[in-house]
Coordinates of C-alpha atoms in Angstrom, one line a residue:
Chain P
M20 CA 40.0 -10.6 -45.4
A21 CA 42.4 -11.0 -48.3
F22 CA 41.3 -12.0 -51.7
L23 CA 42.4 -15.6 -52.5
R24 CA 43.6 -16.5 -55.9
K25 CA 44.3 -20.1 -56.9
L26 CA 47.3 -20.9 -58.9
R27 CA 48.2 -24.0 -60.6
R28 CA 50.4 -26.7 -59.0
V29 CA 53.8 -25.6 -58.0
D30 CA 56.7 -27.9 -57.3
Y31 CA 59.4 -26.7 -55.0
H32 CA 62.1 -27.9 -52.8
E33 CA 62.2 -27.7 -49.1
H34 CA 65.6 -27.1 -47.6
T35 CA 65.9 -28.7 -44.2
L36 CA 68.5 -27.8 -41.7
N37 CA 69.3 -31.1 -40.1
T38 CA 69.8 -33.1 -43.2
S39 CA 71.4 -32.1 -46.4
E40 CA 68.9 -33.7 -48.6
S41 CA 66.2 -31.7 -50.2
R42 CA 62.7 -33.1 -50.5
M43 CA 60.2 -32.4 -53.1
I44 CA 57.0 -31.1 -51.7
T45 CA 54.0 -30.8 -54.0
P46 CA 50.9 -29.2 -52.6
E47 CA 47.8 -29.2 -54.7
T48 CA 47.5 -25.6 -54.9
V49 CA 49.4 -22.5 -53.9
W50 CA 47.2 -20.1 -52.1
V51 CA 47.8 -16.6 -52.6
T52 CA 46.6 -14.3 -49.8
Q53 CA 48.3 -11.2 -48.7
A54 CA 51.2 -9.2 -49.9
Y55 CA 53.9 -7.7 -47.8
S56 CA 57.4 -6.5 -48.4
G57 CA 60.5 -7.5 -46.7
F58 CA 62.5 -10.7 -46.7
V59 CA 61.1 -12.3 -43.6
P60 CA 57.6 -13.7 -43.4
Q61 CA 55.5 -12.6 -40.5
H62 CA 52.6 -15.0 -40.2
W63 CA 52.1 -18.6 -39.5
Y64 CA 49.5 -20.5 -41.4
Q65 CA 48.7 -24.1 -40.7
D66 CA 47.8 -25.4 -44.2
K67 CA 47.7 -24.5 -47.8
T68 CA 51.0 -22.9 -47.8
A69 CA 53.4 -22.4 -50.6
F70 CA 56.6 -23.4 -48.9
F71 CA 58.5 -23.1 -45.8
L72 CA 61.5 -21.0 -45.1
Y73 CA 63.8 -21.3 -42.2
D74 CA 64.1 -18.0 -40.5
P75 CA 67.0 -18.0 -37.9
C76 CA 65.9 -14.6 -36.6
H77 CA 62.5 -15.8 -35.3
H78 CA 63.1 -16.9 -31.8
K79 CA 59.5 -17.1 -30.9
R80 CA 58.3 -20.1 -32.9
K81 CA 59.2 -23.7 -32.6
P82 CA 59.9 -25.3 -35.0
E83 CA 61.5 -22.3 -36.6
W84 CA 59.8 -22.4 -39.9
C85 CA 57.8 -19.6 -41.4
C86 CA 55.5 -19.9 -44.3
W87 CA 55.4 -17.3 -47.0
H88 CA 52.4 -16.0 -48.8
V89 CA 52.5 -13.8 -51.8
G90 CA 50.1 -11.9 -53.8
P91 CA 47.7 -9.0 -54.0
S92 CA 44.9 -8.4 -51.6
T93 CA 42.6 -7.5 -54.4
P94 CA 43.2 -8.6 -58.0
S95 CA 43.5 -5.1 -59.4
Q96 CA 46.0 -3.9 -56.9
T97 CA 49.7 -3.9 -57.2
C98 CA 51.7 -5.1 -54.3
T99 CA 55.2 -6.0 -53.3
C100 CA 56.4 -9.3 -52.3
G101 CA 60.0 -9.6 -51.3
C102 CA 61.7 -7.2 -53.6
S103 CA 59.7 -7.3 -56.7
S104 CA 56.5 -5.7 -57.7
W105 CA 53.7 -7.9 -58.8
L106 CA 51.2 -6.8 -61.3
G107 CA 49.3 -10.0 -61.6
I108 CA 51.1 -13.2 -60.7
T109 CA 52.4 -15.7 -63.2
L110 CA 53.6 -19.1 -62.1
K111 CA 57.0 -18.5 -63.6
T112 CA 57.7 -15.4 -61.6
L113 CA 56.4 -16.9 -58.5
K114 CA 58.7 -19.9 -58.8
K115 CA 61.7 -17.6 -59.5
E116 CA 60.9 -15.4 -56.5
I117 CA 60.6 -18.4 -54.2
H118 CA 63.9 -19.9 -55.3
T119 CA 65.7 -16.6 -54.9
H120 CA 64.5 -16.2 -51.4
L121 CA 65.3 -19.8 -50.5
E122 CA 68.8 -19.4 -51.9
Q123 CA 69.2 -16.2 -49.9
H124 CA 68.1 -17.9 -46.7
V125 CA 70.4 -20.9 -47.2
T126 CA 73.4 -18.7 -47.9
R127 CA 72.4 -16.4 -45.1
T128 CA 72.4 -19.3 -42.6
R129 CA 76.0 -20.2 -43.4
R130 CA 77.8 -20.6 -40.2
Y131 CA 80.2 -17.9 -39.1
R132 CA 82.7 -17.8 -36.4
V133 CA 83.6 -14.3 -35.4
V134 CA 87.3 -14.1 -34.7
K135 CA 88.1 -10.5 -34.4
G136 CA 86.5 -7.0 -34.0
I137 CA 88.3 -3.8 -35.0
I138 CA 87.4 -0.3 -34.0
S139 CA 88.8 2.2 -36.4
P140 CA 88.3 5.8 -35.3
V141 CA 88.2 8.4 -38.1
G142 CA 91.0 10.9 -38.6
D143 CA 90.7 14.5 -37.5
S144 CA 90.6 15.7 -41.1
Y145 CA 87.1 14.2 -41.4
K146 CA 86.1 17.6 -40.0
K147 CA 82.9 16.6 -38.3
K148 CA 81.4 19.1 -35.9
G149 CA 82.4 18.5 -32.4
L150 CA 85.1 15.9 -33.3
I151 CA 87.9 16.1 -30.7
E152 CA 91.5 15.0 -31.4
A153 CA 92.1 11.5 -32.5
C154 CA 94.6 10.8 -29.7
H155 CA 91.9 11.2 -27.1
R156 CA 89.3 9.2 -29.1
L157 CA 91.8 6.4 -29.6
E158 CA 92.7 6.3 -25.9
M159 CA 89.1 6.2 -24.8
A160 CA 88.4 3.4 -27.2
R161 CA 91.4 1.5 -25.8
L162 CA 90.2 2.0 -22.3
A163 CA 86.8 0.8 -23.2
T164 CA 88.0 -2.4 -24.9
L165 CA 90.7 -3.2 -22.3
N166 CA 88.8 -6.2 -21.0
S167 CA 87.6 -7.5 -24.3
D168 CA 89.4 -10.5 -25.6
W169 CA 88.4 -10.0 -29.2
I170 CA 87.8 -6.3 -29.9
T171 CA 90.8 -4.1 -30.6
V172 CA 91.4 -0.5 -31.6
D173 CA 93.3 0.3 -34.7
D174 CA 94.9 3.7 -35.3
W175 CA 95.9 3.3 -39.0
E176 CA 93.0 5.3 -40.3
S177 CA 93.5 8.2 -37.8
Q178 CA 97.2 8.4 -38.5
Q179 CA 96.7 9.1 -42.2
P180 CA 97.4 12.7 -43.1
E181 CA 94.2 13.1 -45.1
W182 CA 90.8 11.7 -44.6
V183 CA 90.6 8.1 -45.8
E184 CA 87.4 6.7 -47.5
T185 CA 85.8 3.8 -45.6
A186 CA 86.4 1.5 -48.6
K187 CA 90.1 2.1 -48.4
V188 CA 90.1 1.4 -44.7
V189 CA 88.2 -1.9 -45.3
R190 CA 90.6 -2.8 -48.1
H191 CA 93.6 -2.0 -45.9
H192 CA 92.4 -4.3 -43.1
A193 CA 91.3 -7.0 -45.4
D194 CA 94.7 -7.1 -47.1
L195 CA 96.4 -7.2 -43.7
I196 CA 94.2 -10.1 -42.6
S197 CA 94.8 -12.1 -45.7
S198 CA 98.6 -11.6 -45.6
E199 CA 98.6 -12.7 -41.9
N200 CA 96.5 -15.7 -42.9
N201 CA 98.8 -16.7 -45.6
S202 CA 101.9 -16.7 -43.4
D203 CA 100.3 -18.6 -40.5
D204 CA 99.4 -22.2 -40.3
V205 CA 95.9 -22.6 -41.5
D206 CA 93.2 -22.4 -38.8
T207 CA 90.5 -24.8 -39.7
V208 CA 86.9 -24.4 -39.0
R209 CA 85.6 -27.8 -37.9
C210 CA 82.6 -29.2 -39.7
G211 CA 79.5 -30.0 -37.8
K212 CA 80.5 -28.3 -34.6
R213 CA 79.1 -25.0 -33.5
R214 CA 81.7 -23.3 -31.5
K215 CA 80.5 -20.5 -29.3
L216 CA 83.0 -17.7 -28.6
E217 CA 82.4 -16.9 -25.0
Q218 CA 79.6 -14.3 -24.9
N219 CA 80.9 -12.7 -28.1
T220 CA 79.2 -14.4 -31.0
I221 CA 77.4 -11.6 -32.7
I222 CA 76.2 -13.7 -35.5
C223 CA 75.0 -17.1 -34.4
Q224 CA 73.4 -19.4 -36.9
S225 CA 73.3 -23.0 -37.7
S226 CA 73.5 -24.5 -41.1
C227 CA 75.0 -27.3 -43.2
N228 CA 77.3 -25.3 -45.4
I229 CA 80.7 -24.5 -43.9
N230 CA 83.5 -22.5 -45.2
T231 CA 86.4 -24.5 -46.6
K232 CA 89.6 -24.7 -44.7
E233 CA 91.5 -22.5 -47.1
D234 CA 89.3 -19.4 -46.6
S235 CA 90.9 -16.6 -44.9
P236 CA 88.6 -14.6 -42.5
H237 CA 86.1 -12.5 -44.3
L238 CA 85.9 -8.9 -43.3
N239 CA 82.6 -7.2 -42.8
L240 CA 81.9 -3.6 -42.1
L241 CA 80.0 -3.4 -38.9
C242 CA 77.6 -0.4 -38.7
G243 CA 74.2 0.8 -37.5
A244 CA 71.3 1.0 -39.8
D245 CA 71.8 4.8 -40.0
V246 CA 75.1 4.3 -41.7
L247 CA 73.6 2.0 -44.3
E248 CA 71.0 4.6 -45.0
S249 CA 73.7 7.2 -45.3
F250 CA 74.7 5.5 -48.5
G251 CA 71.8 7.4 -50.1
V252 CA 73.1 10.8 -49.1
K253 CA 74.4 12.7 -52.1
D254 CA 78.2 13.2 -52.3
L255 CA 78.8 11.3 -49.1
W256 CA 79.9 8.1 -50.6
K257 CA 81.4 7.2 -54.0
P258 CA 79.2 4.7 -55.8
E259 CA 82.2 2.4 -56.6
D260 CA 83.1 2.5 -52.9
I261 CA 79.6 1.3 -51.9
E262 CA 79.9 -1.4 -54.5
E263 CA 83.2 -2.5 -53.1
I264 CA 82.2 -2.5 -49.5
V265 CA 79.0 -4.4 -50.1
G266 CA 80.0 -6.5 -53.0
R267 CA 83.5 -7.5 -52.3
Y268 CA 83.5 -7.5 -48.5
G269 CA 80.1 -7.4 -46.8
V270 CA 78.2 -5.5 -44.1
A271 CA 76.9 -6.5 -40.7
C272 CA 74.2 -4.0 -40.0
I273 CA 72.7 -3.6 -36.5
T274 CA 69.1 -2.4 -36.7
R275 CA 68.1 0.6 -34.8
C276 CA 64.8 2.1 -33.7
G277 CA 63.3 4.4 -36.3
S278 CA 65.1 3.0 -39.3
D279 CA 64.0 0.4 -41.7
P280 CA 67.2 -1.0 -43.3
E281 CA 65.5 -3.8 -45.2
K282 CA 63.3 -1.2 -47.0
F283 CA 66.4 0.8 -47.8
I284 CA 68.2 -2.2 -49.2
N285 CA 65.1 -2.9 -51.3
Q286 CA 65.1 0.6 -52.7
S287 CA 68.8 0.6 -53.7
D288 CA 69.9 -1.3 -56.7
V289 CA 73.4 -1.8 -55.6
L290 CA 72.5 -3.0 -52.1
Y291 CA 69.8 -5.2 -53.5
K292 CA 72.2 -6.8 -55.9
H293 CA 74.5 -7.7 -53.0
R294 CA 71.9 -8.4 -50.4
K295 CA 73.5 -11.8 -49.7
N296 CA 76.4 -9.9 -48.2
I297 CA 74.4 -7.7 -46.0
H298 CA 73.8 -9.4 -42.6
M299 CA 71.0 -7.8 -40.6
V300 CA 71.5 -8.1 -36.9
R301 CA 68.4 -7.4 -34.9
E302 CA 69.0 -5.7 -31.6
W303 CA 66.2 -6.8 -29.4
V304 CA 67.4 -4.7 -26.5
T305 CA 67.0 -1.2 -27.8
N306 CA 69.9 0.8 -26.6
E307 CA 70.2 4.2 -28.2
I308 CA 73.1 5.6 -26.3
S309 CA 74.3 8.0 -29.0
A310 CA 77.6 9.8 -28.6
T311 CA 75.7 13.0 -29.4
H312 CA 73.6 12.5 -26.4
V313 CA 76.6 11.7 -24.2
R314 CA 78.4 14.9 -25.3
R315 CA 75.3 16.9 -24.6
A316 CA 74.9 15.5 -21.1
L317 CA 78.6 16.2 -20.4
R318 CA 78.3 19.8 -21.6
R319 CA 75.4 20.3 -19.1
G320 CA 77.3 18.7 -16.2
Q321 CA 75.0 15.7 -16.1
S322 CA 76.1 12.2 -15.3
V323 CA 77.1 9.8 -18.0
R324 CA 78.0 7.0 -15.6
Y325 CA 76.8 3.6 -16.7
L326 CA 76.4 4.9 -20.3
L327 CA 80.2 4.6 -20.8
P328 CA 82.8 2.5 -19.0
D329 CA 84.0 4.1 -15.8
S330 CA 87.5 4.4 -17.1
V331 CA 86.3 6.4 -20.1
V332 CA 84.3 8.7 -17.8
R333 CA 87.3 9.3 -15.7
Y334 CA 89.5 10.0 -18.7
I335 CA 87.0 12.6 -19.9
Q336 CA 86.9 14.3 -16.5
E337 CA 90.7 14.3 -16.2
H338 CA 91.2 15.9 -19.6
S339 CA 88.1 18.1 -19.5
L340 CA 86.9 16.9 -22.9
Y341 CA 83.5 17.8 -24.3
S342 CA 82.6 21.3 -23.5
V343 CA 80.6 24.0 -25.3
E344 CA 83.9 25.0 -27.0
S345 CA 84.8 21.5 -28.2
E346 CA 81.3 21.1 -29.7
Q347 CA 81.9 24.2 -31.8
K348 CA 85.0 22.7 -33.4
N349 CA 84.7 22.4 -37.2
A350 CA 81.4 24.3 -36.9
N351 CA 82.0 26.1 -40.2
A352 CA 84.1 23.4 -41.9
I353 CA 82.8 21.2 -44.7
L354 CA 82.8 17.5 -44.1
A355 CA 85.7 15.9 -45.9
P356 CA 83.8 13.6 -48.2
F357 CA 81.6 16.5 -49.4
Q358 CA 84.7 18.6 -50.0
R359 CA 86.4 15.9 -51.9
Y360 CA 83.5 14.7 -54.0
T361 CA 81.8 18.0 -54.8
S362 CA 85.0 19.6 -55.9
S363 CA 85.7 16.8 -58.3
N364 CA 82.2 17.0 -59.9
Chain E
M10 CA 74.4 23.4 -1.9
A11 CA 73.6 25.1 1.4
G12 CA 70.0 25.4 2.4
R13 CA 68.9 22.5 0.3
I14 CA 66.9 19.7 1.5
P15 CA 68.9 16.5 1.9
L16 CA 67.4 13.6 0.0
V17 CA 67.9 9.8 -0.1
L18 CA 66.5 7.8 -3.0
L19 CA 65.2 4.3 -2.4
A20 CA 64.7 1.9 -5.2
C21 CA 62.8 -1.3 -4.6
G22 CA 62.5 -4.1 -7.1
S23 CA 63.5 -7.5 -8.1
F24 CA 66.9 -6.6 -9.4
N25 CA 66.9 -9.9 -11.2
P26 CA 69.7 -9.2 -12.2
I27 CA 70.8 -5.6 -11.6
T28 CA 71.6 -3.9 -14.9
H29 CA 73.3 -0.7 -16.0
Q30 CA 69.8 0.7 -16.5
H31 CA 69.0 0.4 -12.8
M32 CA 72.1 2.2 -11.9
R33 CA 71.3 4.9 -14.5
L34 CA 68.1 5.6 -12.7
F35 CA 70.0 6.8 -9.7
E36 CA 72.3 9.0 -11.8
L37 CA 69.4 10.6 -13.7
A38 CA 67.4 11.1 -10.6
R39 CA 70.3 12.8 -8.8
D40 CA 70.9 15.2 -11.6
H41 CA 67.3 16.0 -11.9
M42 CA 66.7 16.7 -8.2
H43 CA 69.8 18.8 -8.0
Q44 CA 68.6 20.8 -11.0
T45 CA 65.4 21.7 -9.2
G46 CA 67.6 23.8 -6.9
L47 CA 65.7 22.5 -3.9
Y48 CA 67.4 19.2 -3.1
R49 CA 70.8 17.8 -2.3
V50 CA 71.0 14.0 -2.8
V51 CA 73.0 12.5 0.0
G52 CA 72.5 8.8 -0.6
G53 CA 70.9 6.0 -2.6
I54 CA 69.6 2.6 -1.5
V55 CA 69.0 -0.5 -3.6
S56 CA 66.5 -2.7 -1.8
P57 CA 66.0 -6.1 -3.6
V58 CA 62.6 -7.7 -2.8
G59 CA 62.4 -10.9 -0.7
D60 CA 62.0 -14.3 -2.3
N61 CA 58.4 -14.5 -1.0
Y62 CA 57.3 -12.0 -3.6
G63 CA 56.8 -15.0 -5.8
K64 CA 57.6 -13.4 -9.1
Q65 CA 58.3 -15.8 -11.9
G66 CA 62.0 -16.4 -12.5
L67 CA 63.1 -14.7 -9.3
V68 CA 66.4 -16.2 -8.2
V69 CA 67.2 -16.4 -4.5
S70 CA 67.9 -13.1 -2.8
K71 CA 71.4 -14.2 -1.7
H72 CA 72.5 -14.0 -5.4
R73 CA 70.5 -10.9 -6.2
L74 CA 72.1 -9.1 -3.2
A75 CA 75.6 -10.3 -4.1
M76 CA 75.2 -9.1 -7.7
A77 CA 73.9 -5.7 -6.7
R78 CA 76.8 -5.3 -4.3
L79 CA 79.3 -6.2 -7.0
A80 CA 77.6 -3.7 -9.4
L81 CA 77.7 -0.9 -6.9
Q82 CA 81.1 -1.6 -5.5
S83 CA 82.5 1.4 -7.3
S84 CA 79.7 3.8 -6.4
D85 CA 80.4 6.3 -3.6
W86 CA 76.8 7.1 -2.8
V87 CA 74.5 4.2 -3.7
S88 CA 74.5 1.1 -1.5
V89 CA 72.6 -2.2 -1.2
D90 CA 70.3 -3.0 1.7
D91 CA 69.2 -6.4 2.7
W92 CA 66.6 -5.6 5.3
E93 CA 63.6 -6.2 2.9
S94 CA 64.9 -9.5 1.6
Q95 CA 65.6 -10.7 5.1
Q96 CA 62.0 -10.3 6.3
E97 CA 60.1 -13.6 6.6
D98 CA 57.2 -12.5 4.4
W99 CA 57.0 -10.0 1.6
T100 CA 56.9 -6.5 2.9
E101 CA 54.8 -3.8 1.3
T102 CA 56.8 -0.9 -0.3
V103 CA 55.4 1.5 2.3
V104 CA 56.7 -0.7 5.2
T105 CA 60.2 -0.8 3.6
M106 CA 60.1 3.0 3.2
R107 CA 59.0 3.5 6.8
Y108 CA 61.8 1.3 8.0
H109 CA 64.4 3.2 6.1
Y110 CA 63.0 6.6 7.1
D111 CA 62.8 5.7 10.8
R112 CA 66.4 4.3 10.7
M113 CA 67.7 7.5 9.1
A114 CA 65.8 9.7 11.6
A115 CA 67.2 7.7 14.5
Q116 CA 70.7 8.1 13.2
Y117 CA 70.3 11.9 12.9
H118 CA 68.7 12.2 16.3
N119 CA 71.5 10.3 17.9
S120 CA 74.2 12.3 16.2
K121 CA 72.8 15.8 16.5
D122 CA 72.2 17.7 19.7
P123 CA 69.6 19.2 19.6
P124 CA 68.1 17.3 16.6
T125 CA 66.4 19.4 14.0
A126 CA 63.7 18.1 11.8
S127 CA 65.2 19.7 8.8
D128 CA 68.4 17.7 9.1
V129 CA 66.8 14.4 8.6
P130 CA 67.0 13.6 4.9
Q131 CA 63.8 13.1 3.0
L132 CA 63.2 9.7 1.6
K133 CA 61.7 9.3 -1.9
L134 CA 60.9 6.2 -3.9
L135 CA 62.9 6.0 -7.1
C136 CA 61.2 4.0 -9.9
G137 CA 60.7 3.6 -13.6
A138 CA 57.6 4.6 -15.5
D139 CA 56.4 1.1 -15.7
F140 CA 56.0 1.2 -11.9
M141 CA 53.5 4.0 -12.2
D142 CA 51.2 1.8 -14.2
T143 CA 51.1 -0.8 -11.4
F144 CA 49.1 1.5 -9.2
K145 CA 46.0 0.8 -11.2
I146 CA 46.3 -3.0 -11.1
P147 CA 43.4 -4.2 -9.0
G148 CA 44.4 -5.7 -5.7
L149 CA 48.1 -4.9 -6.0
W150 CA 48.2 -1.7 -3.9
R151 CA 46.2 -0.6 -0.9
D152 CA 44.9 3.0 -1.3
D153 CA 46.2 4.1 2.1
H154 CA 49.6 2.8 1.1
V155 CA 49.7 4.6 -2.1
E156 CA 48.6 7.7 -0.2
E157 CA 51.5 7.3 2.2
V158 CA 54.2 6.4 -0.5
V159 CA 53.3 9.3 -2.7
G160 CA 51.9 11.8 -0.2
R161 CA 54.1 11.4 2.8
F162 CA 57.3 10.4 1.1
G163 CA 57.2 11.2 -2.6
L164 CA 58.2 9.6 -5.9
V165 CA 61.0 10.2 -8.4
C166 CA 59.9 8.5 -11.6
V167 CA 62.2 8.0 -14.6
S168 CA 60.5 7.7 -17.9
R169 CA 61.2 4.7 -20.0
G170 CA 60.8 4.1 -23.7
S171 CA 57.4 5.2 -24.8
L172 CA 55.8 4.9 -21.4
Q173 CA 54.1 8.1 -20.4
P174 CA 54.1 8.4 -16.6
D175 CA 52.2 11.7 -16.7
R176 CA 49.3 9.8 -18.3
A177 CA 49.2 7.3 -15.4
I178 CA 49.1 10.3 -13.0
H179 CA 46.4 11.9 -15.0
E180 CA 44.2 8.8 -14.9
S181 CA 44.4 8.4 -11.2
D182 CA 42.7 10.8 -8.8
L183 CA 44.9 9.7 -6.0
L184 CA 48.1 10.4 -7.9
S185 CA 46.8 13.6 -9.3
R186 CA 46.1 14.9 -5.8
H187 CA 49.8 14.4 -4.9
R188 CA 51.2 15.7 -8.2
Q189 CA 53.6 18.1 -6.4
H190 CA 55.2 15.1 -4.7
I191 CA 55.9 13.3 -8.0
F192 CA 59.1 14.2 -9.8
L193 CA 59.2 13.1 -13.4
V194 CA 62.6 12.6 -14.9
R195 CA 62.9 12.4 -18.6
E196 CA 65.3 9.8 -20.0
W197 CA 66.1 11.0 -23.4
V198 CA 68.2 8.0 -24.3
H199 CA 65.9 5.3 -25.6
N200 CA 67.1 2.6 -23.4
E201 CA 65.4 -0.7 -22.9
I202 CA 67.9 -2.8 -21.0
S203 CA 65.3 -4.6 -19.0
A204 CA 66.3 -7.4 -16.7
T205 CA 63.8 -9.6 -18.5
E206 CA 65.7 -9.1 -21.8
V207 CA 68.9 -9.8 -20.0
R208 CA 67.6 -13.1 -18.6
R209 CA 66.4 -14.0 -22.1
A210 CA 69.7 -13.3 -23.7
L211 CA 71.5 -15.3 -21.0
R212 CA 69.2 -18.3 -21.5
R213 CA 70.0 -18.3 -25.1
G214 CA 73.8 -18.0 -24.6
Q215 CA 73.9 -14.6 -26.0
S216 CA 76.2 -11.8 -24.9
V217 CA 75.1 -9.4 -22.3
K218 CA 78.4 -7.7 -22.1
Y219 CA 78.1 -3.9 -21.7
L220 CA 74.6 -4.3 -20.4
L221 CA 75.7 -5.3 -16.9
P222 CA 79.0 -4.8 -15.2
D223 CA 81.6 -7.5 -15.9
S224 CA 81.7 -8.5 -12.3
V225 CA 78.0 -9.3 -12.3
I226 CA 78.3 -11.3 -15.6
D227 CA 81.2 -13.3 -14.1
Y228 CA 79.1 -14.0 -11.0
I229 CA 76.1 -15.2 -13.1
R230 CA 78.4 -17.5 -15.0
E231 CA 80.1 -18.8 -11.9
H232 CA 76.8 -19.7 -10.2
N233 CA 75.0 -20.7 -13.4
L234 CA 72.1 -18.4 -12.7
Y235 CA 69.4 -17.7 -15.3
T236 CA 68.6 -20.9 -17.2
Q237 CA 65.4 -22.3 -18.6
D238 CA 64.8 -23.8 -15.2
S239 CA 65.3 -20.7 -13.2
E240 CA 62.8 -18.9 -15.4
M241 CA 60.2 -21.5 -14.6
K242 CA 60.4 -20.8 -10.9
N243 CA 57.1 -19.5 -9.4
K244 CA 55.5 -20.1 -12.8
D245 CA 52.0 -20.7 -11.5
V246 CA 52.4 -18.8 -8.3
K247 CA 50.5 -15.6 -7.7
I248 CA 52.7 -12.8 -6.5
R249 CA 52.4 -12.2 -2.8
P250 CA 50.8 -8.7 -2.8
L251 CA 47.8 -10.2 -4.6
T252 CA 47.4 -13.1 -2.2
M253 CA 47.9 -10.9 0.8
Q254 CA 45.1 -8.5 -0.2
T255 CA 42.6 -11.3 -0.5
I256 CA 43.4 -12.5 2.9
Q257 CA 42.8 -9.1 4.4
D258 CA 39.5 -8.5 2.6

């Protein structure tokens, strides 16, 4: 069992969801039990808790409060709690850490209404192995999104003569959106109502802080956890690009089996700095249909039906895409970002 | 594909609702059986279980059949069969298999003159790896039934997630004896689209698009299936196979 260490009295605020007031809660002591890393507390304790955090990702518990315990399991050990390392706990640092996390949770539960989704296939000059022509990839994406009322395919990126960095693509679309927004009549987000887009809300939260009327839609980069982790690959991303994508715009990151994006965010200074802008989306239904696997199955004459929409399967058959030959395309080429960034070093 | 044994794959289950994963089972199994060089898959049957199975959250068979039909509308080899769901009481898997096999045999005997045993397609049970583990649940299966399902007909089992069907075979003497009649298909894509998860997402108003065919999603919405209430159905009811066994003992 964990080592308990008593601290002196701590005053803190409890942020409630349903009301906008904050109440002072003053327990007699703060019990320090076990340390663990990560933003989200895992355990439920009935009493002697430090404070409560609302965790919108925990479906299992009602009411949806989690309590958070910090501290070392033995006095001499170092441990991590949230994103800092504790070597002995002082009251001051504990308070600071609590407030940081509370602030994070409150801003994280700001209500969003997803209005649009954009799929932007990369250009052929990216030179990834097995990458077939953009015209086909665009058409397949269009077929797949034909009966979506909010996801569209955009060809700007693939039409550029040279490979375009992701940050530039994000910037391009953000500028487009804000110029559209300025010319239209303002679309207001009503306070107090939670409007559900039919089946298509990828981030659904509830909170008391709403965006103001004048805000134009935010743009987030949507990616899997593997892309987030690719930020760490040398010469793949420019540091200022990462800063711009995460700092100025924001990322919605879908978790994927085998990766631990929260740990990665913790280990990266720039990601940690902008962690408020990184929205983790937990995919409970693990679905690892990778395009690599689909191409492999196609090469071997195996069925990919029900992994892709029927219209895309038909398109692939009609045009005989994805063969042993097509997979060898760019086999000896250097990926565009490596070429660009290593030559400039 | 001359000289190959014709084969029909039968999938029993709740199909509550049918998902892309169910349909994937057929595609994967067909590819696998063809690659053995011995078989030629000529058909697939989805047979939703009857309401008397008593599983929690099971919506009426009328809806489950309709959804399965919508999902398989565009399939040229898999079809939906309602015989099992039309029976008064729950029917054991082996009984369903016997029915389908006898029906196929009768068709072939009527059409061919003289009929040859080799023309009648073989019938194998198509299932996921979780199904293999059910064999060891006490009171759920009769030994002679397992013997017939596996020994006489045969199983095509598609692995799922981290479940290891070969371990289930290893731990059962009965299954080990009939190892040559069990075909294990490896699903390399880690894919956990379970109907349970789909129902959970639907209850919470979350999107299930791209997990099921659009036509099935529309049907679910139209008929308002899969709510908190529907999940409570049969909550404290024991599933029929367990009550049936105790009567017979």
